[in-house]
Short mmCIF file of C-alpha atoms in Angstrom, two decimals:
data_model
loop_
_atom_site.label_atom_id
_atom_site.label_comp_id
_atom_site.label_asym_id
_atom_site.label_seq_id
_atom_site.Cartn_x
_atom_site.Cartn_y
_atom_site.Cartn_z
CA MET A 1 95.63 80.22 108.77
CA PRO A 2 95.20 83.50 110.70
CA ALA A 3 94.16 86.10 108.14
CA GLU A 4 96.38 88.78 109.62
CA ARG A 5 99.54 86.75 108.99
CA PHE A 6 98.90 85.43 105.49
CA GLN A 7 97.52 86.66 102.20
CA ILE A 8 96.26 84.50 99.35
CA PHE A 9 97.31 85.08 95.76
CA PHE A 10 96.94 83.39 92.38
CA VAL A 11 99.59 82.84 89.71
CA GLY A 12 98.96 82.43 85.98
CA THR A 13 101.54 80.37 84.07
CA TYR A 14 102.40 79.18 80.57
CA SER A 15 102.00 75.41 80.28
CA GLU A 16 102.35 75.09 76.49
CA LYS A 17 105.14 76.66 74.44
CA GLY A 18 104.64 78.69 71.29
CA PRO A 19 106.27 81.15 68.89
CA TYR A 20 107.24 83.70 71.57
CA ILE A 21 107.34 81.26 74.51
CA PRO A 22 110.27 78.91 73.69
CA TYR A 23 109.61 76.74 76.72
CA ALA A 24 106.74 76.43 79.17
CA ASN A 25 107.12 74.80 82.56
CA GLY A 26 103.86 75.92 84.14
CA GLU A 27 100.98 73.68 85.19
CA GLY A 28 97.97 75.98 85.25
CA ILE A 29 96.78 78.50 87.88
CA LEU A 30 98.44 78.19 91.29
CA THR A 31 96.83 79.25 94.56
CA CYS A 32 99.48 80.30 97.09
CA SER A 33 99.84 82.00 100.45
CA LEU A 34 102.28 84.76 101.40
CA ASN A 35 103.54 84.98 104.97
CA LEU A 36 103.38 88.71 105.70
CA GLU A 37 106.10 88.49 108.33
CA SER A 38 108.74 86.37 106.61
CA GLY A 39 107.76 86.63 102.95
CA GLU A 40 107.61 82.84 102.70
CA ILE A 41 105.43 81.49 99.88
CA GLN A 42 103.56 78.20 100.08
CA GLN A 43 101.46 76.53 97.41
CA ILE A 44 97.92 75.65 98.52
CA CYS A 45 96.55 74.04 95.38
CA ILE A 46 96.73 74.13 91.60
CA ASN A 47 94.18 74.06 88.79
CA LYS A 48 95.85 72.12 85.98
CA ASP A 49 92.92 72.41 83.57
CA VAL A 50 93.89 75.95 82.51
CA ILE A 51 96.33 76.35 79.62
CA ASN A 52 98.47 79.47 79.30
CA ALA A 53 96.73 81.75 81.79
CA THR A 54 98.42 84.98 80.71
CA TYR A 55 96.43 87.37 82.89
CA LEU A 56 94.05 87.17 85.86
CA ALA A 57 91.34 89.46 87.20
CA LYS A 58 88.63 89.22 89.87
CA ASP A 59 85.38 90.82 90.90
CA SER A 60 84.04 91.63 94.36
CA LYS A 61 81.73 88.59 94.41
CA GLY A 62 84.33 85.83 94.69
CA ASN A 63 84.84 85.17 90.98
CA LEU A 64 88.17 84.96 89.16
CA PHE A 65 88.74 85.34 85.41
CA ALA A 66 91.63 84.20 83.24
CA ALA A 67 92.79 85.26 79.78
CA CYS A 68 94.17 82.22 77.94
CA ASP A 69 96.70 82.58 75.12
CA TYR A 70 96.61 79.93 72.39
CA PHE A 71 99.06 81.82 70.12
CA GLU A 72 97.86 81.77 66.46
CA LYS A 73 94.64 80.03 67.51
CA THR A 74 91.73 81.97 69.01
CA GLY A 75 92.13 82.53 72.75
CA GLU A 76 89.63 82.21 75.60
CA ILE A 77 88.24 83.99 78.64
CA GLN A 78 87.51 81.60 81.50
CA ALA A 79 85.46 82.27 84.65
CA PHE A 80 85.94 80.54 88.02
CA ARG A 81 84.36 80.62 91.44
CA ILE A 82 86.83 80.90 94.33
CA GLU A 83 85.61 78.12 96.59
CA GLU A 84 86.34 77.21 100.22
CA GLY A 85 90.03 76.50 100.63
CA ASN A 86 90.69 78.92 97.74
CA LYS A 87 90.22 76.22 95.13
CA LEU A 88 88.91 77.28 91.73
CA GLU A 89 85.71 75.86 90.27
CA LYS A 90 85.28 76.55 86.55
CA LEU A 91 81.98 78.27 85.79
CA SER A 92 82.06 79.03 82.08
CA VAL A 93 84.28 79.65 79.06
CA SER A 94 84.00 82.01 76.10
CA SER A 95 86.11 82.53 73.02
CA SER A 96 88.02 85.80 73.08
CA TYR A 97 87.63 85.97 69.29
CA GLY A 98 91.23 87.15 69.13
CA GLN A 99 94.76 85.76 68.87
CA SER A 100 97.41 85.97 71.62
CA THR A 101 94.87 86.99 74.27
CA CYS A 102 96.97 88.69 76.91
CA HIS A 103 94.92 90.87 79.29
CA LEU A 104 91.49 91.37 80.84
CA ARG A 105 89.60 93.57 83.26
CA VAL A 106 86.28 93.34 85.13
CA ASP A 107 83.96 96.32 85.59
CA GLN A 108 83.01 97.56 89.05
CA LYS A 109 79.71 95.63 89.14
CA GLY A 110 81.27 92.39 87.90
CA GLU A 111 78.86 92.39 84.94
CA ARG A 112 81.27 92.91 82.04
CA ILE A 113 84.62 91.40 81.23
CA PHE A 114 86.93 93.20 78.79
CA GLY A 115 89.63 91.17 77.03
CA ALA A 116 92.63 92.28 74.95
CA SER A 117 94.16 90.20 72.16
CA TYR A 118 97.63 91.23 71.04
CA GLY A 119 98.01 89.14 67.90
CA ASP A 120 95.24 90.66 65.81
CA GLY A 121 94.53 93.87 67.71
CA LYS A 122 91.10 93.10 69.17
CA ILE A 123 89.05 93.94 72.25
CA SER A 124 86.18 91.73 73.41
CA MET A 125 83.42 92.72 75.84
CA HIS A 126 81.64 89.82 77.56
CA SER A 127 78.53 90.03 79.71
CA PHE A 128 78.74 87.96 82.90
CA GLU A 129 75.59 86.93 84.73
CA ASN A 130 74.81 84.07 87.12
CA GLY A 131 78.21 82.53 86.49
CA HIS A 132 77.90 82.53 82.70
CA LEU A 133 79.96 84.41 80.14
CA GLN A 134 78.04 85.68 77.14
CA ARG A 135 78.52 83.39 74.14
CA GLU A 136 78.68 86.16 71.56
CA PRO A 137 80.58 89.13 73.00
CA GLN A 138 81.04 92.43 71.23
CA ILE A 139 84.32 92.48 69.26
CA LEU A 140 86.23 95.59 68.21
CA SER A 141 89.12 95.36 65.75
CA PHE A 142 91.77 98.04 65.45
CA GLU A 143 94.13 99.01 62.65
CA GLY A 144 97.39 100.92 62.55
CA ASN A 145 101.17 100.59 62.54
CA GLY A 146 104.38 102.24 63.70
CA PRO A 147 108.01 102.73 62.67
CA ASN A 148 109.31 99.49 64.23
CA LYS A 149 108.82 97.12 61.28
CA GLU A 150 109.21 93.95 63.37
CA ARG A 151 106.93 94.89 66.26
CA GLN A 152 104.60 97.55 64.83
CA GLU A 153 103.50 96.13 61.46
CA ALA A 154 99.88 96.18 62.68
CA ALA A 155 97.74 97.05 65.70
CA HIS A 156 98.59 95.05 68.84
CA ILE A 157 96.27 95.61 71.82
CA HIS A 158 98.28 94.73 74.92
CA GLN A 159 96.01 95.92 77.71
CA VAL A 160 92.49 97.15 78.41
CA GLU A 161 91.99 99.29 81.52
CA ILE A 162 88.98 100.93 83.18
CA TYR A 163 89.10 104.51 84.47
CA PRO A 164 88.46 104.68 88.26
CA ASN A 165 85.04 106.32 87.80
CA GLY A 166 84.01 103.48 85.50
CA GLN A 167 83.06 105.86 82.69
CA TRP A 168 85.77 105.09 80.12
CA ILE A 169 87.80 102.15 78.84
CA TYR A 170 91.37 102.61 77.59
CA ALA A 171 93.33 100.20 75.40
CA CYS A 172 97.11 100.29 74.95
CA ASP A 173 97.96 99.61 71.30
CA LEU A 174 101.66 98.75 71.08
CA GLY A 175 101.54 98.40 67.31
CA SER A 176 100.01 101.80 66.54
CA ASP A 177 101.67 103.95 69.23
CA ALA A 178 98.22 104.76 70.54
CA ILE A 179 95.87 104.57 73.48
CA TRP A 180 92.28 104.09 72.37
CA GLN A 181 89.59 105.68 74.54
CA LEU A 182 86.23 103.90 74.53
CA GLN A 183 82.88 104.38 76.23
CA LEU A 184 79.77 102.31 76.69
CA ALA A 185 76.91 103.52 74.50
CA GLU A 186 73.72 104.91 76.04
CA ASN A 187 72.06 101.51 75.79
CA ASN A 188 74.91 100.24 77.98
CA GLU A 189 75.40 97.30 75.65
CA GLU A 190 78.04 98.40 73.13
CA LEU A 191 81.50 99.91 73.29
CA GLN A 192 82.21 102.90 71.10
CA VAL A 193 85.59 104.47 70.26
CA VAL A 194 85.75 108.03 71.57
CA SER A 195 89.28 109.08 70.63
CA LYS A 196 92.77 107.93 69.64
CA ILE A 197 95.46 109.29 71.96
CA SER A 198 98.87 109.18 70.31
CA THR A 199 102.08 108.25 72.12
CA PRO A 200 105.61 109.13 70.89
CA SER A 201 106.59 107.41 67.64
CA GLY A 202 108.12 103.98 68.20
CA SER A 203 107.35 103.95 71.94
CA GLY A 204 105.02 100.93 71.88
CA PRO A 205 102.64 101.53 74.84
CA ARG A 206 102.15 98.27 76.77
CA HIS A 207 100.39 98.89 80.12
CA LEU A 208 98.97 101.90 81.96
CA VAL A 209 97.81 102.66 85.49
CA PHE A 210 95.59 105.44 86.79
CA TYR A 211 96.27 107.31 90.02
CA PRO A 212 93.25 106.42 92.18
CA ASN A 213 92.03 109.88 93.24
CA LYS A 214 93.81 112.33 90.93
CA PRO A 215 93.50 112.77 87.13
CA PHE A 216 96.88 111.22 86.31
CA ALA A 217 97.74 108.27 84.09
CA TYR A 218 101.12 106.53 83.75
CA VAL A 219 101.82 104.60 80.55
CA PHE A 220 104.75 102.17 80.40
CA CYS A 221 106.08 101.72 76.88
CA GLU A 222 107.61 98.38 75.92
CA LEU A 223 109.79 99.42 72.99
CA ASP A 224 111.67 102.31 74.62
CA ALA A 225 111.04 101.49 78.33
CA LYS A 226 109.86 105.02 79.05
CA ILE A 227 107.05 105.99 81.41
CA LEU A 228 104.71 108.64 80.01
CA THR A 229 102.74 110.82 82.41
CA TYR A 230 99.34 112.04 81.20
CA THR A 231 96.80 114.41 82.71
CA VAL A 232 93.24 113.17 82.24
CA ASP A 233 90.40 115.58 81.46
CA GLU A 234 87.73 114.29 83.80
CA HIS A 235 84.90 115.70 81.66
CA SER A 236 85.94 114.26 78.28
CA GLY A 237 88.37 111.51 79.30
CA ASN A 238 91.00 112.87 76.91
CA MET A 239 94.62 112.46 78.00
CA ASN A 240 97.36 115.10 77.57
CA LEU A 241 101.05 114.18 77.76
CA SER A 242 102.83 116.07 80.55
CA GLY A 243 106.05 114.13 81.15
CA SER A 244 108.36 111.31 80.09
CA ILE A 245 111.09 109.48 82.00
CA SER A 246 113.23 106.43 81.23
CA SER A 247 113.14 103.35 83.45
CA LEU A 248 116.62 102.18 82.40
CA PRO A 249 120.10 103.28 83.53
CA LYS A 250 121.97 105.55 81.13
CA ASP A 251 124.65 102.93 80.53
CA PHE A 252 122.16 100.25 79.39
CA THR A 253 123.08 99.10 75.87
CA GLY A 254 120.58 96.26 75.32
CA VAL A 255 117.14 96.25 73.72
CA PRO A 256 114.51 97.88 75.97
CA ALA A 257 111.63 95.62 76.99
CA GLY A 258 109.30 97.35 79.43
CA ALA A 259 106.74 95.07 81.07
CA ALA A 260 104.50 95.76 84.09
CA ILE A 261 103.64 98.96 85.96
CA LYS A 262 102.00 99.28 89.40
CA ILE A 263 101.35 101.99 92.01
CA HIS A 264 102.08 101.19 95.68
CA PRO A 265 99.04 101.33 98.05
CA SER A 266 100.63 104.34 99.81
CA LEU A 267 100.17 106.24 96.49
CA LYS A 268 103.67 107.65 96.98
CA THR A 269 105.63 105.24 94.80
CA LEU A 270 105.44 103.69 91.34
CA TYR A 271 107.21 100.52 90.15
CA VAL A 272 107.95 99.11 86.70
CA SER A 273 109.66 95.89 85.61
CA ASN A 274 112.35 95.77 82.90
CA ARG A 275 112.72 92.38 81.24
CA ASN A 276 115.96 92.60 79.25
CA HIS A 277 117.56 94.41 82.18
CA ASN A 278 116.01 91.97 84.70
CA SER A 279 115.25 94.71 87.16
CA PHE A 280 112.68 96.92 88.85
CA SER A 281 112.79 100.71 88.71
CA VAL A 282 111.31 102.76 91.53
CA PHE A 283 109.86 106.27 91.20
CA THR A 284 108.36 108.64 93.73
CA ILE A 285 105.10 110.38 92.78
CA ASN A 286 104.38 114.07 93.30
CA ASN A 287 100.69 113.74 94.13
CA ALA A 288 100.12 117.45 93.50
CA GLY A 289 101.16 117.50 89.84
CA GLY A 290 101.72 113.81 89.12
CA GLU A 291 105.41 114.15 88.22
CA LEU A 292 107.68 111.13 88.65
CA SER A 293 111.19 111.23 90.11
CA PHE A 294 113.61 108.32 89.72
CA LYS A 295 114.53 106.81 93.09
CA SER A 296 116.34 103.49 92.52
CA ASN A 297 116.77 100.37 90.42
CA PHE A 298 117.28 96.84 91.76
CA SER A 299 117.65 93.33 90.38
CA SER A 300 114.63 91.08 89.95
CA GLU A 301 116.89 88.19 91.07
CA GLY A 302 115.73 86.26 88.02
CA LEU A 303 115.15 86.38 84.28
CA GLU A 304 112.37 88.15 82.38
CA PRO A 305 110.25 89.77 85.15
CA ARG A 306 107.10 89.89 83.01
CA ASP A 307 104.77 90.73 85.88
CA PHE A 308 104.75 91.60 89.56
CA SER A 309 102.19 92.46 92.20
CA ILE A 310 102.26 94.47 95.42
CA ASN A 311 100.20 92.92 98.22
CA PRO A 312 97.24 94.94 99.60
CA THR A 313 99.03 95.83 102.85
CA GLY A 314 101.94 97.18 100.82
CA ASN A 315 104.82 95.41 102.55
CA TRP A 316 105.77 92.94 99.78
CA LEU A 317 106.39 93.08 96.06
CA LEU A 318 106.19 89.66 94.36
CA ALA A 319 108.19 89.30 91.15
CA ALA A 320 107.20 86.78 88.47
CA ASN A 321 110.44 85.84 86.69
CA GLN A 322 109.12 84.09 83.59
CA ASP A 323 112.36 82.62 82.22
CA SER A 324 113.92 81.47 85.49
CA ASP A 325 110.74 79.88 86.89
CA THR A 326 110.71 81.79 90.16
CA LEU A 327 108.61 84.04 92.35
CA ILE A 328 110.73 86.41 94.45
CA PRO A 329 109.29 88.48 97.35
CA PHE A 330 110.90 91.89 98.07
CA ARG A 331 110.08 93.68 101.31
CA LEU A 332 108.72 97.24 101.09
CA ASP A 333 108.16 100.05 103.58
CA THR A 334 104.39 100.35 103.96
CA LYS A 335 104.45 104.11 104.58
CA THR A 336 106.80 105.22 101.79
CA GLY A 337 106.37 102.29 99.42
CA LEU A 338 110.15 102.09 98.96
CA PRO A 339 112.12 98.81 99.06
CA ASP A 340 114.04 98.20 102.27
CA GLY A 341 116.73 96.07 100.60
CA THR A 342 115.68 92.67 101.93
CA LYS A 343 113.80 89.83 100.29
CA GLY A 344 112.07 86.59 101.14
CA THR A 345 112.91 83.09 99.95
CA SER A 346 112.68 82.29 96.25
CA PHE A 347 109.74 80.05 95.32
CA GLU A 348 109.93 77.71 92.33
CA CYS A 349 107.08 78.21 89.86
CA GLY A 350 107.11 77.17 86.21
CA THR A 351 106.90 80.07 83.73
CA PRO A 352 104.94 82.56 85.90
CA VAL A 353 103.46 85.48 83.95
CA CYS A 354 100.78 87.01 86.20
CA ILE A 355 100.22 87.47 89.95
CA LEU A 356 96.89 88.48 91.48
CA PHE A 357 96.18 88.93 95.20
CA LYS A 358 92.78 87.76 96.40
#
C-alpha cells in the first residue's frame, strides 16, 4: 500500500466481560489501515492471544505495549514487536501488580514502561531491555478518597503521563481528586512522589494532556465532565489551576462521564469524548495563555465513545464506540483542526476501547 494514502493503526478491545464490562465482543488487538482520502478502514490482521487490551502505547524502535485488564485479578503489561506486514510478535509479559490495569506510557528512550491500575490505585514502573520486561517492577500504591461514595471510596489511578521534557511523571487519581507528580530518583531506578496536586472536590480527574511546547496541561474529569486548565512551573513541575470549562451542553440532565482527551496536531484545537452523552466536544486553544473556548459538539454516531485518536496528518478523528462495536472516522481540517461535518464509513469492531496510530 502506498504510504502516502494509508496509515496503520492498532485497536485494543475487551474480549472477556467483567463487573463493569457487561458484554465483550472483541477478539484481541486489531491491526487496521485508514484510507486518508476516503476514511475507509480495513482490517489487516488480528492478534487473538491478547485478552482485554485496555490501552496501547509504542516506542520509537518498533515495539508496542498493551495494558491488560483482568478485573479483580492482577493485570498484565505485554510487549510486542511490530513485524513485517504489521503483525505483532509477543516478546514478553509482566504482571502489573495491580487490579483493573487501564493505562500505560513509554519513556522517550523506550527503556521504561509505566502502568496505571485503577482498581487498587497503583503505578508500576517496568524496565524494558532487549525485548524483555523486568520481572519485578517498582510498585507505588496510593491512598485517598473523595465525596462521591460510589466512585471515590479509595484511590483510583486512571492514567500515567510523562511531561514532554521527560523529567516528571503525572498520575490522574480519580478516587482522590488529585494528580500525583513523580520523578525518577538520582539513581534513575526508582520513582519518588514529588507533590499532590488537588483538583476540585468530586471532579474525578481521568486523563490529562500536555501542550507540546508551552507549559499548559489540560485535565479531563470523569465525574463532572469538566476540562481543567493548568499552568505548569517548568522548574518545579508544580501545576496551578487557571481555568475550568464544561464539555457538556447546558441542557444535559444525565450523569456526566468524561472519557478521552486529545490535542490536534495543528495545536489549535482540543477534543474530548463524552460517554453518557455519546458525543465529542471541540475547543479552540489560545496558544498564548492556554485558555480554551468552546467551539462545537457533535455525535459520536455510536454508544460509549471511550477512546478516540487523531491520525498524525490531522485529517481524521477515529472514534471507538465501546458499546455499539464500531469505529467511526470523522474528517477534520488539517490547518484548523476543526471537523468539517463529514465522516467515513462505519467499521464493525467488537468492544473497542483504545486506538493507537503506528
